[in-house]
């Protein structure tokens, strides 16, 4: 089945530790996105990539990093510089501009 | 995991009734709008979309209405079922750039 796969579903991070969330899509979509979702708030854009080997910061990029070495993969690293990383993280993709944005099933990150 | 949307407005409807969920969008130039359904602990699912050159679009049991004059979007769900219980939120975009998402409304279907 075509879709967006995020892993792991649940992840725990210790203070000072970097963690990486995986996102893979087999929809042949060009653009990929990472959003953060906090209770009672709309989705906030962390990073996005319109094409392989290129990505742009979103509204809340500080403390996060990404790479886009392959069209189907867009991993997100939550670094120790992100002081409040506990949230639900959503990966998304679109075929091209003007089209619907589709989401993965999300990853919960908790700081312990 | 903690449920997202703990402090969202809630709409409670009886099973079988119609539901209307509203959304105020921010950019009068936005040309494409989407409604999503998000169940607890899951990713948002596409429900229905509408472009700015339309004011109404119907799907299976769902209808989206767009009022550009007051920048208002609504989602109507006919014959609401228990499986419709979820958080619903709208999204707007201009030419597929800078998707902006609303905080959402929690729909609770009462038996």
PDB file of C-alpha atoms in Angstrom:
ATOM      1  CA  UNK A   1       0.000   0.000   0.000  1.00  0.00           C
ATOM      2  CA  UNK A   2       1.184   3.508  -0.724  1.00  0.00           C
ATOM      3  CA  UNK A   3       1.686   5.786   2.203  1.00  0.00           C
ATOM      4  CA  UNK A   4       3.915   7.568   4.649  1.00  0.00           C
ATOM      5  CA  UNK A   5       5.644   5.506   7.324  1.00  0.00           C
ATOM      6  CA  UNK A   6       6.985   7.078  10.474  1.00  0.00           C
ATOM      7  CA  UNK A   7       9.108   5.299  13.046  1.00  0.00           C
ATOM      8  CA  UNK A   8       9.362   4.806  15.889  1.00  0.00           C
ATOM      9  CA  UNK A   9       5.843   5.421  17.139  1.00  0.00           C
ATOM     10  CA  UNK A  10       7.114   6.189  20.643  1.00  0.00           C
ATOM     11  CA  UNK A  11      10.532   7.525  21.539  1.00  0.00           C
ATOM     12  CA  UNK A  12      12.049   8.640  24.810  1.00  0.00           C
ATOM     13  CA  UNK A  13      14.912  11.087  24.930  1.00  0.00           C
ATOM     14  CA  UNK A  14      17.244  11.753  27.792  1.00  0.00           C
ATOM     15  CA  UNK A  15      18.514  15.221  28.523  1.00  0.00           C
ATOM     16  CA  UNK A  16      21.384  16.165  26.211  1.00  0.00           C
ATOM     17  CA  UNK A  17      20.656  13.400  23.733  1.00  0.00           C
ATOM     18  CA  UNK A  18      19.964  13.678  20.010  1.00  0.00           C
ATOM     19  CA  UNK A  19      17.266  11.471  18.551  1.00  0.00           C
ATOM     20  CA  UNK A  20      16.198  10.849  14.972  1.00  0.00           C
ATOM     21  CA  UNK A  21      12.669  10.261  13.716  1.00  0.00           C
ATOM     22  CA  UNK A  22      12.330   8.365  10.479  1.00  0.00           C
ATOM     23  CA  UNK A  23       9.917   9.224   7.659  1.00  0.00           C
ATOM     24  CA  UNK A  24       9.623   7.198   4.474  1.00  0.00           C
ATOM     25  CA  UNK A  25       7.063   7.634   1.681  1.00  0.00           C
ATOM     26  CA  UNK A  26       6.377   5.477  -1.347  1.00  0.00           C
ATOM     27  CA  UNK A  27       3.938   7.900  -2.962  1.00  0.00           C
ATOM     28  CA  UNK A  28       6.584   9.345  -5.282  1.00  0.00           C
ATOM     29  CA  UNK A  29       5.862  12.749  -3.778  1.00  0.00           C
ATOM     30  CA  UNK A  30       8.331  15.544  -4.377  1.00  0.00           C
ATOM     31  CA  UNK A  31       7.767  17.609  -1.250  1.00  0.00           C
ATOM     32  CA  UNK A  32       8.068  16.417   2.333  1.00  0.00           C
ATOM     33  CA  UNK A  33       7.392  18.194   5.598  1.00  0.00           C
ATOM     34  CA  UNK A  34       7.838  17.850   9.343  1.00  0.00           C
ATOM     35  CA  UNK A  35       5.279  19.316  11.709  1.00  0.00           C
ATOM     36  CA  UNK A  36       5.066  19.486  15.451  1.00  0.00           C
ATOM     37  CA  UNK A  37       1.697  19.153  17.190  1.00  0.00           C
ATOM     38  CA  UNK A  38       1.106  20.349  20.739  1.00  0.00           C
ATOM     39  CA  UNK A  39      -2.176  20.126  22.663  1.00  0.00           C
ATOM     40  CA  UNK A  40      -4.672  22.795  21.660  1.00  0.00           C
ATOM     41  CA  UNK A  41      -2.511  24.191  18.878  1.00  0.00           C
ATOM     42  CA  UNK A  42      -2.455  23.933  15.137  1.00  0.00           C
ATOM     43  CA  UNK A  43       0.368  22.123  13.379  1.00  0.00           C
ATOM     44  CA  UNK A  44       3.603  24.079  13.271  1.00  0.00           C
ATOM     45  CA  UNK A  45       6.094  23.627  10.472  1.00  0.00           C
ATOM     46  CA  UNK A  46       9.613  22.578  11.453  1.00  0.00           C
ATOM     47  CA  UNK A  47      11.306  21.911   8.099  1.00  0.00           C
ATOM     48  CA  UNK A  48      10.254  21.166   4.555  1.00  0.00           C
ATOM     49  CA  UNK A  49      11.904  19.912   1.410  1.00  0.00           C
ATOM     50  CA  UNK A  50      10.650  20.476  -2.139  1.00  0.00           C
ATOM     51  CA  UNK A  51      13.352  18.424  -3.800  1.00  0.00           C
ATOM     52  CA  UNK A  52      16.149  16.010  -3.018  1.00  0.00           C
ATOM     53  CA  UNK A  53      19.242  17.570  -1.429  1.00  0.00           C
ATOM     54  CA  UNK A  54      17.368  20.772  -0.624  1.00  0.00           C
ATOM     55  CA  UNK A  55      15.378  21.774   2.437  1.00  0.00           C
ATOM     56  CA  UNK A  56      14.127  24.940   4.094  1.00  0.00           C
ATOM     57  CA  UNK A  57      13.478  25.997   7.660  1.00  0.00           C
ATOM     58  CA  UNK A  58       9.926  26.338   8.794  1.00  0.00           C
ATOM     59  CA  UNK A  59       8.532  28.430  11.621  1.00  0.00           C
ATOM     60  CA  UNK A  60      10.132  26.491  14.492  1.00  0.00           C
ATOM     61  CA  UNK A  61      13.358  25.022  13.085  1.00  0.00           C
ATOM     62  CA  UNK A  62      15.588  25.857  16.045  1.00  0.00           C
ATOM     63  CA  UNK A  63      16.870  22.704  17.734  1.00  0.00           C
ATOM     64  CA  UNK A  64      15.996  20.463  14.784  1.00  0.00           C
ATOM     65  CA  UNK A  65      17.864  19.254  11.709  1.00  0.00           C
ATOM     66  CA  UNK A  66      16.896  17.291   8.606  1.00  0.00           C
ATOM     67  CA  UNK A  67      18.383  15.705   5.516  1.00  0.00           C
ATOM     68  CA  UNK A  68      16.922  14.760   2.127  1.00  0.00           C
ATOM     69  CA  UNK A  69      19.363  12.419   0.465  1.00  0.00           C
ATOM     70  CA  UNK A  70      16.643  10.358  -1.175  1.00  0.00           C
ATOM     71  CA  UNK A  71      13.272  11.354  -2.565  1.00  0.00           C
ATOM     72  CA  UNK A  72      11.437   8.897  -0.364  1.00  0.00           C
ATOM     73  CA  UNK A  73      13.182   9.684   2.930  1.00  0.00           C
ATOM     74  CA  UNK A  74      13.161  12.776   5.163  1.00  0.00           C
ATOM     75  CA  UNK A  75      14.527  12.029   8.659  1.00  0.00           C
ATOM     76  CA  UNK A  76      14.218  14.579  11.457  1.00  0.00           C
ATOM     77  CA  UNK A  77      16.813  14.882  14.195  1.00  0.00           C
ATOM     78  CA  UNK A  78      15.764  16.479  17.456  1.00  0.00           C
ATOM     79  CA  UNK A  79      18.942  17.841  18.964  1.00  0.00           C
ATOM     80  CA  UNK A  80      19.811  18.626  22.554  1.00  0.00           C
ATOM     81  CA  UNK A  81      19.416  22.311  21.636  1.00  0.00           C
ATOM     82  CA  UNK A  82      15.629  21.814  21.464  1.00  0.00           C
ATOM     83  CA  UNK A  83      14.648  22.652  25.022  1.00  0.00           C
ATOM     84  CA  UNK A  84      11.045  21.504  24.918  1.00  0.00           C
ATOM     85  CA  UNK A  85      10.919  18.553  22.535  1.00  0.00           C
ATOM     86  CA  UNK A  86       8.063  16.615  24.082  1.00  0.00           C
ATOM     87  CA  UNK A  87       5.382  16.600  21.372  1.00  0.00           C
ATOM     88  CA  UNK A  88       3.690  14.619  18.637  1.00  0.00           C
ATOM     89  CA  UNK A  89       5.659  14.832  15.386  1.00  0.00           C
ATOM     90  CA  UNK A  90       4.009  14.440  12.005  1.00  0.00           C
ATOM     91  CA  UNK A  91       5.667  13.842   8.669  1.00  0.00           C
ATOM     92  CA  UNK A  92       3.765  14.789   5.539  1.00  0.00           C
ATOM     93  CA  UNK A  93       4.189  14.897   1.785  1.00  0.00           C
ATOM     94  CA  UNK A  94       2.633  16.361  -1.345  1.00  0.00           C
ATOM     95  CA  UNK A  95       3.052  15.515  -4.999  1.00  0.00           C
ATOM     96  CA  UNK A  96       3.543  19.093  -6.022  1.00  0.00           C
ATOM     97  CA  UNK A  97       2.343  22.548  -5.133  1.00  0.00           C
ATOM     98  CA  UNK A  98      -1.366  22.954  -5.090  1.00  0.00           C
ATOM     99  CA  UNK A  99      -2.098  19.418  -4.078  1.00  0.00           C
ATOM    100  CA  UNK A 100      -3.353  17.820  -0.916  1.00  0.00           C
ATOM    101  CA  UNK A 101      -0.872  17.236   1.862  1.00  0.00           C
ATOM    102  CA  UNK A 102      -0.921  13.723   3.323  1.00  0.00           C
ATOM    103  CA  UNK A 103       0.314  12.699   6.756  1.00  0.00           C
ATOM    104  CA  UNK A 104       2.018   9.778   8.400  1.00  0.00           C
ATOM    105  CA  UNK A 105       0.743   8.243  11.614  1.00  0.00           C
ATOM    106  CA  UNK A 106       2.995  10.367  13.820  1.00  0.00           C
ATOM    107  CA  UNK A 107       5.692   9.807  16.402  1.00  0.00           C
ATOM    108  CA  UNK A 108       5.471  10.624  20.100  1.00  0.00           C
ATOM    109  CA  UNK A 109       8.652  12.010  21.598  1.00  0.00           C
ATOM    110  CA  UNK A 110       8.960  12.322  25.361  1.00  0.00           C
ATOM    111  CA  UNK A 111      11.870  13.692  27.370  1.00  0.00           C
ATOM    112  CA  UNK A 112      12.717  11.630  30.432  1.00  0.00           C
TER     113      UNK A 112
ATOM    114  CA  UNK B   1       0.834   8.818  24.635  1.00  0.00           C
ATOM    115  CA  UNK B   2      -0.794  12.060  25.617  1.00  0.00           C
ATOM    116  CA  UNK B   3      -3.751  12.943  23.453  1.00  0.00           C
ATOM    117  CA  UNK B   4      -3.308  16.007  21.309  1.00  0.00           C
ATOM    118  CA  UNK B   5      -6.026  18.614  21.462  1.00  0.00           C
ATOM    119  CA  UNK B   6      -6.658  18.473  25.217  1.00  0.00           C
ATOM    120  CA  UNK B   7      -7.944  22.053  25.308  1.00  0.00           C
ATOM    121  CA  UNK B   8      -9.889  22.174  22.081  1.00  0.00           C
ATOM    122  CA  UNK B   9     -13.482  23.356  21.692  1.00  0.00           C
ATOM    123  CA  UNK B  10     -15.818  20.400  21.750  1.00  0.00           C
ATOM    124  CA  UNK B  11     -18.949  19.744  19.749  1.00  0.00           C
ATOM    125  CA  UNK B  12     -21.240  17.073  21.159  1.00  0.00           C
ATOM    126  CA  UNK B  13     -23.941  15.616  18.919  1.00  0.00           C
ATOM    127  CA  UNK B  14     -26.380  12.755  19.175  1.00  0.00           C
ATOM    128  CA  UNK B  15     -25.768   9.761  16.992  1.00  0.00           C
ATOM    129  CA  UNK B  16     -27.750  10.180  13.788  1.00  0.00           C
ATOM    130  CA  UNK B  17     -27.850  13.977  13.940  1.00  0.00           C
ATOM    131  CA  UNK B  18     -25.983  16.236  11.573  1.00  0.00           C
ATOM    132  CA  UNK B  19     -22.771  17.930  12.704  1.00  0.00           C
ATOM    133  CA  UNK B  20     -21.423  21.285  11.624  1.00  0.00           C
ATOM    134  CA  UNK B  21     -17.829  22.159  12.394  1.00  0.00           C
ATOM    135  CA  UNK B  22     -16.576  25.646  11.669  1.00  0.00           C
ATOM    136  CA  UNK B  23     -13.234  27.137  10.839  1.00  0.00           C
ATOM    137  CA  UNK B  24     -12.131  30.729  10.375  1.00  0.00           C
ATOM    138  CA  UNK B  25      -9.165  31.005   8.064  1.00  0.00           C
ATOM    139  CA  UNK B  26      -6.632  33.784   8.029  1.00  0.00           C
ATOM    140  CA  UNK B  27      -5.511  34.608   4.494  1.00  0.00           C
ATOM    141  CA  UNK B  28      -8.065  36.062   2.104  1.00  0.00           C
ATOM    142  CA  UNK B  29      -5.783  35.067  -0.786  1.00  0.00           C
ATOM    143  CA  UNK B  30      -5.753  31.349   0.108  1.00  0.00           C
ATOM    144  CA  UNK B  31      -6.891  29.300  -2.857  1.00  0.00           C
ATOM    145  CA  UNK B  32      -7.160  25.761  -1.496  1.00  0.00           C
ATOM    146  CA  UNK B  33      -8.697  24.398   1.680  1.00  0.00           C
ATOM    147  CA  UNK B  34      -8.720  20.963   3.263  1.00  0.00           C
ATOM    148  CA  UNK B  35     -10.538  19.308   6.140  1.00  0.00           C
ATOM    149  CA  UNK B  36      -8.799  16.601   8.154  1.00  0.00           C
ATOM    150  CA  UNK B  37      -9.977  14.093  10.735  1.00  0.00           C
ATOM    151  CA  UNK B  38      -7.551  13.083  13.451  1.00  0.00           C
ATOM    152  CA  UNK B  39      -8.277  10.219  15.818  1.00  0.00           C
ATOM    153  CA  UNK B  40      -6.477  10.012  19.123  1.00  0.00           C
ATOM    154  CA  UNK B  41      -2.805   9.151  18.726  1.00  0.00           C
ATOM    155  CA  UNK B  42      -3.006   8.941  14.936  1.00  0.00           C
ATOM    156  CA  UNK B  43      -2.049  11.064  11.991  1.00  0.00           C
ATOM    157  CA  UNK B  44      -4.592  13.352  10.290  1.00  0.00           C
ATOM    158  CA  UNK B  45      -6.667  11.816   7.532  1.00  0.00           C
ATOM    159  CA  UNK B  46      -7.839  13.768   4.491  1.00  0.00           C
ATOM    160  CA  UNK B  47     -11.633  14.143   4.408  1.00  0.00           C
ATOM    161  CA  UNK B  48     -12.505  16.636   1.718  1.00  0.00           C
ATOM    162  CA  UNK B  49     -11.057  19.650  -0.042  1.00  0.00           C
ATOM    163  CA  UNK B  50     -12.309  22.695  -1.885  1.00  0.00           C
ATOM    164  CA  UNK B  51     -10.731  25.288  -4.119  1.00  0.00           C
ATOM    165  CA  UNK B  52     -11.467  28.967  -3.808  1.00  0.00           C
ATOM    166  CA  UNK B  53     -13.412  29.087  -7.085  1.00  0.00           C
ATOM    167  CA  UNK B  54     -16.120  26.956  -5.458  1.00  0.00           C
ATOM    168  CA  UNK B  55     -18.417  27.595  -2.515  1.00  0.00           C
ATOM    169  CA  UNK B  56     -19.644  24.077  -1.884  1.00  0.00           C
ATOM    170  CA  UNK B  57     -18.380  20.568  -2.403  1.00  0.00           C
ATOM    171  CA  UNK B  58     -19.982  17.299  -1.385  1.00  0.00           C
ATOM    172  CA  UNK B  59     -18.491  13.960  -0.562  1.00  0.00           C
ATOM    173  CA  UNK B  60     -19.878  10.847   1.010  1.00  0.00           C
ATOM    174  CA  UNK B  61     -21.816  12.105   4.075  1.00  0.00           C
ATOM    175  CA  UNK B  62     -19.675  15.236   4.191  1.00  0.00           C
ATOM    176  CA  UNK B  63     -20.084  18.686   2.704  1.00  0.00           C
ATOM    177  CA  UNK B  64     -17.670  21.585   2.816  1.00  0.00           C
ATOM    178  CA  UNK B  65     -18.905  25.151   2.490  1.00  0.00           C
ATOM    179  CA  UNK B  66     -16.642  28.080   1.751  1.00  0.00           C
ATOM    180  CA  UNK B  67     -17.588  31.684   2.432  1.00  0.00           C
ATOM    181  CA  UNK B  68     -14.777  33.854   1.149  1.00  0.00           C
ATOM    182  CA  UNK B  69     -16.500  37.064   2.171  1.00  0.00           C
ATOM    183  CA  UNK B  70     -16.049  36.308   5.845  1.00  0.00           C
ATOM    184  CA  UNK B  71     -13.152  33.848   5.468  1.00  0.00           C
ATOM    185  CA  UNK B  72     -15.157  30.978   6.862  1.00  0.00           C
ATOM    186  CA  UNK B  73     -15.097  27.291   6.150  1.00  0.00           C
ATOM    187  CA  UNK B  74     -17.479  24.687   7.492  1.00  0.00           C
ATOM    188  CA  UNK B  75     -17.672  20.923   7.456  1.00  0.00           C
ATOM    189  CA  UNK B  76     -21.055  19.276   7.616  1.00  0.00           C
ATOM    190  CA  UNK B  77     -21.310  15.598   8.521  1.00  0.00           C
ATOM    191  CA  UNK B  78     -24.649  13.950   7.846  1.00  0.00           C
ATOM    192  CA  UNK B  79     -26.055  11.246  10.116  1.00  0.00           C
ATOM    193  CA  UNK B  80     -23.132  11.390  12.524  1.00  0.00           C
ATOM    194  CA  UNK B  81     -21.864   8.010  13.673  1.00  0.00           C
ATOM    195  CA  UNK B  82     -19.741   6.962  16.681  1.00  0.00           C
ATOM    196  CA  UNK B  83     -16.816   6.407  14.332  1.00  0.00           C
ATOM    197  CA  UNK B  84     -16.911  10.105  13.481  1.00  0.00           C
ATOM    198  CA  UNK B  85     -15.679  11.001  16.963  1.00  0.00           C
ATOM    199  CA  UNK B  86     -12.321  12.688  16.472  1.00  0.00           C
ATOM    200  CA  UNK B  87     -10.614  16.063  16.200  1.00  0.00           C
ATOM    201  CA  UNK B  88     -11.374  17.882  12.967  1.00  0.00           C
ATOM    202  CA  UNK B  89      -9.235  20.697  11.652  1.00  0.00           C
ATOM    203  CA  UNK B  90      -9.027  22.789   8.546  1.00  0.00           C
ATOM    204  CA  UNK B  91      -6.020  23.799   6.484  1.00  0.00           C
ATOM    205  CA  UNK B  92      -5.527  26.636   4.029  1.00  0.00           C
ATOM    206  CA  UNK B  93      -2.834  27.287   1.478  1.00  0.00           C
ATOM    207  CA  UNK B  94      -1.964  29.609  -1.337  1.00  0.00           C
ATOM    208  CA  UNK B  95      -0.605  27.794  -4.383  1.00  0.00           C
ATOM    209  CA  UNK B  96       0.392  24.833  -2.258  1.00  0.00           C
ATOM    210  CA  UNK B  97       2.816  26.841  -0.182  1.00  0.00           C
ATOM    211  CA  UNK B  98       2.746  27.515   3.541  1.00  0.00           C
ATOM    212  CA  UNK B  99      -0.086  25.295   4.668  1.00  0.00           C
ATOM    213  CA  UNK B 100      -1.717  26.849   7.747  1.00  0.00           C
ATOM    214  CA  UNK B 101      -3.654  24.579  10.044  1.00  0.00           C
ATOM    215  CA  UNK B 102      -6.387  25.470  12.506  1.00  0.00           C
ATOM    216  CA  UNK B 103      -6.229  24.125  16.085  1.00  0.00           C
ATOM    217  CA  UNK B 104      -9.241  21.912  15.547  1.00  0.00           C
ATOM    218  CA  UNK B 105     -12.562  20.999  17.098  1.00  0.00           C
ATOM    219  CA  UNK B 106     -13.215  17.810  19.016  1.00  0.00           C
ATOM    220  CA  UNK B 107     -16.385  16.050  17.857  1.00  0.00           C
ATOM    221  CA  UNK B 108     -17.990  13.805  20.442  1.00  0.00           C
ATOM    222  CA  UNK B 109     -20.835  11.559  19.295  1.00  0.00           C
ATOM    223  CA  UNK B 110     -23.295  10.648  22.029  1.00  0.00           C
ATOM    224  CA  UNK B 111     -25.142   7.315  21.891  1.00  0.00           C
TER     225      UNK B 111
END
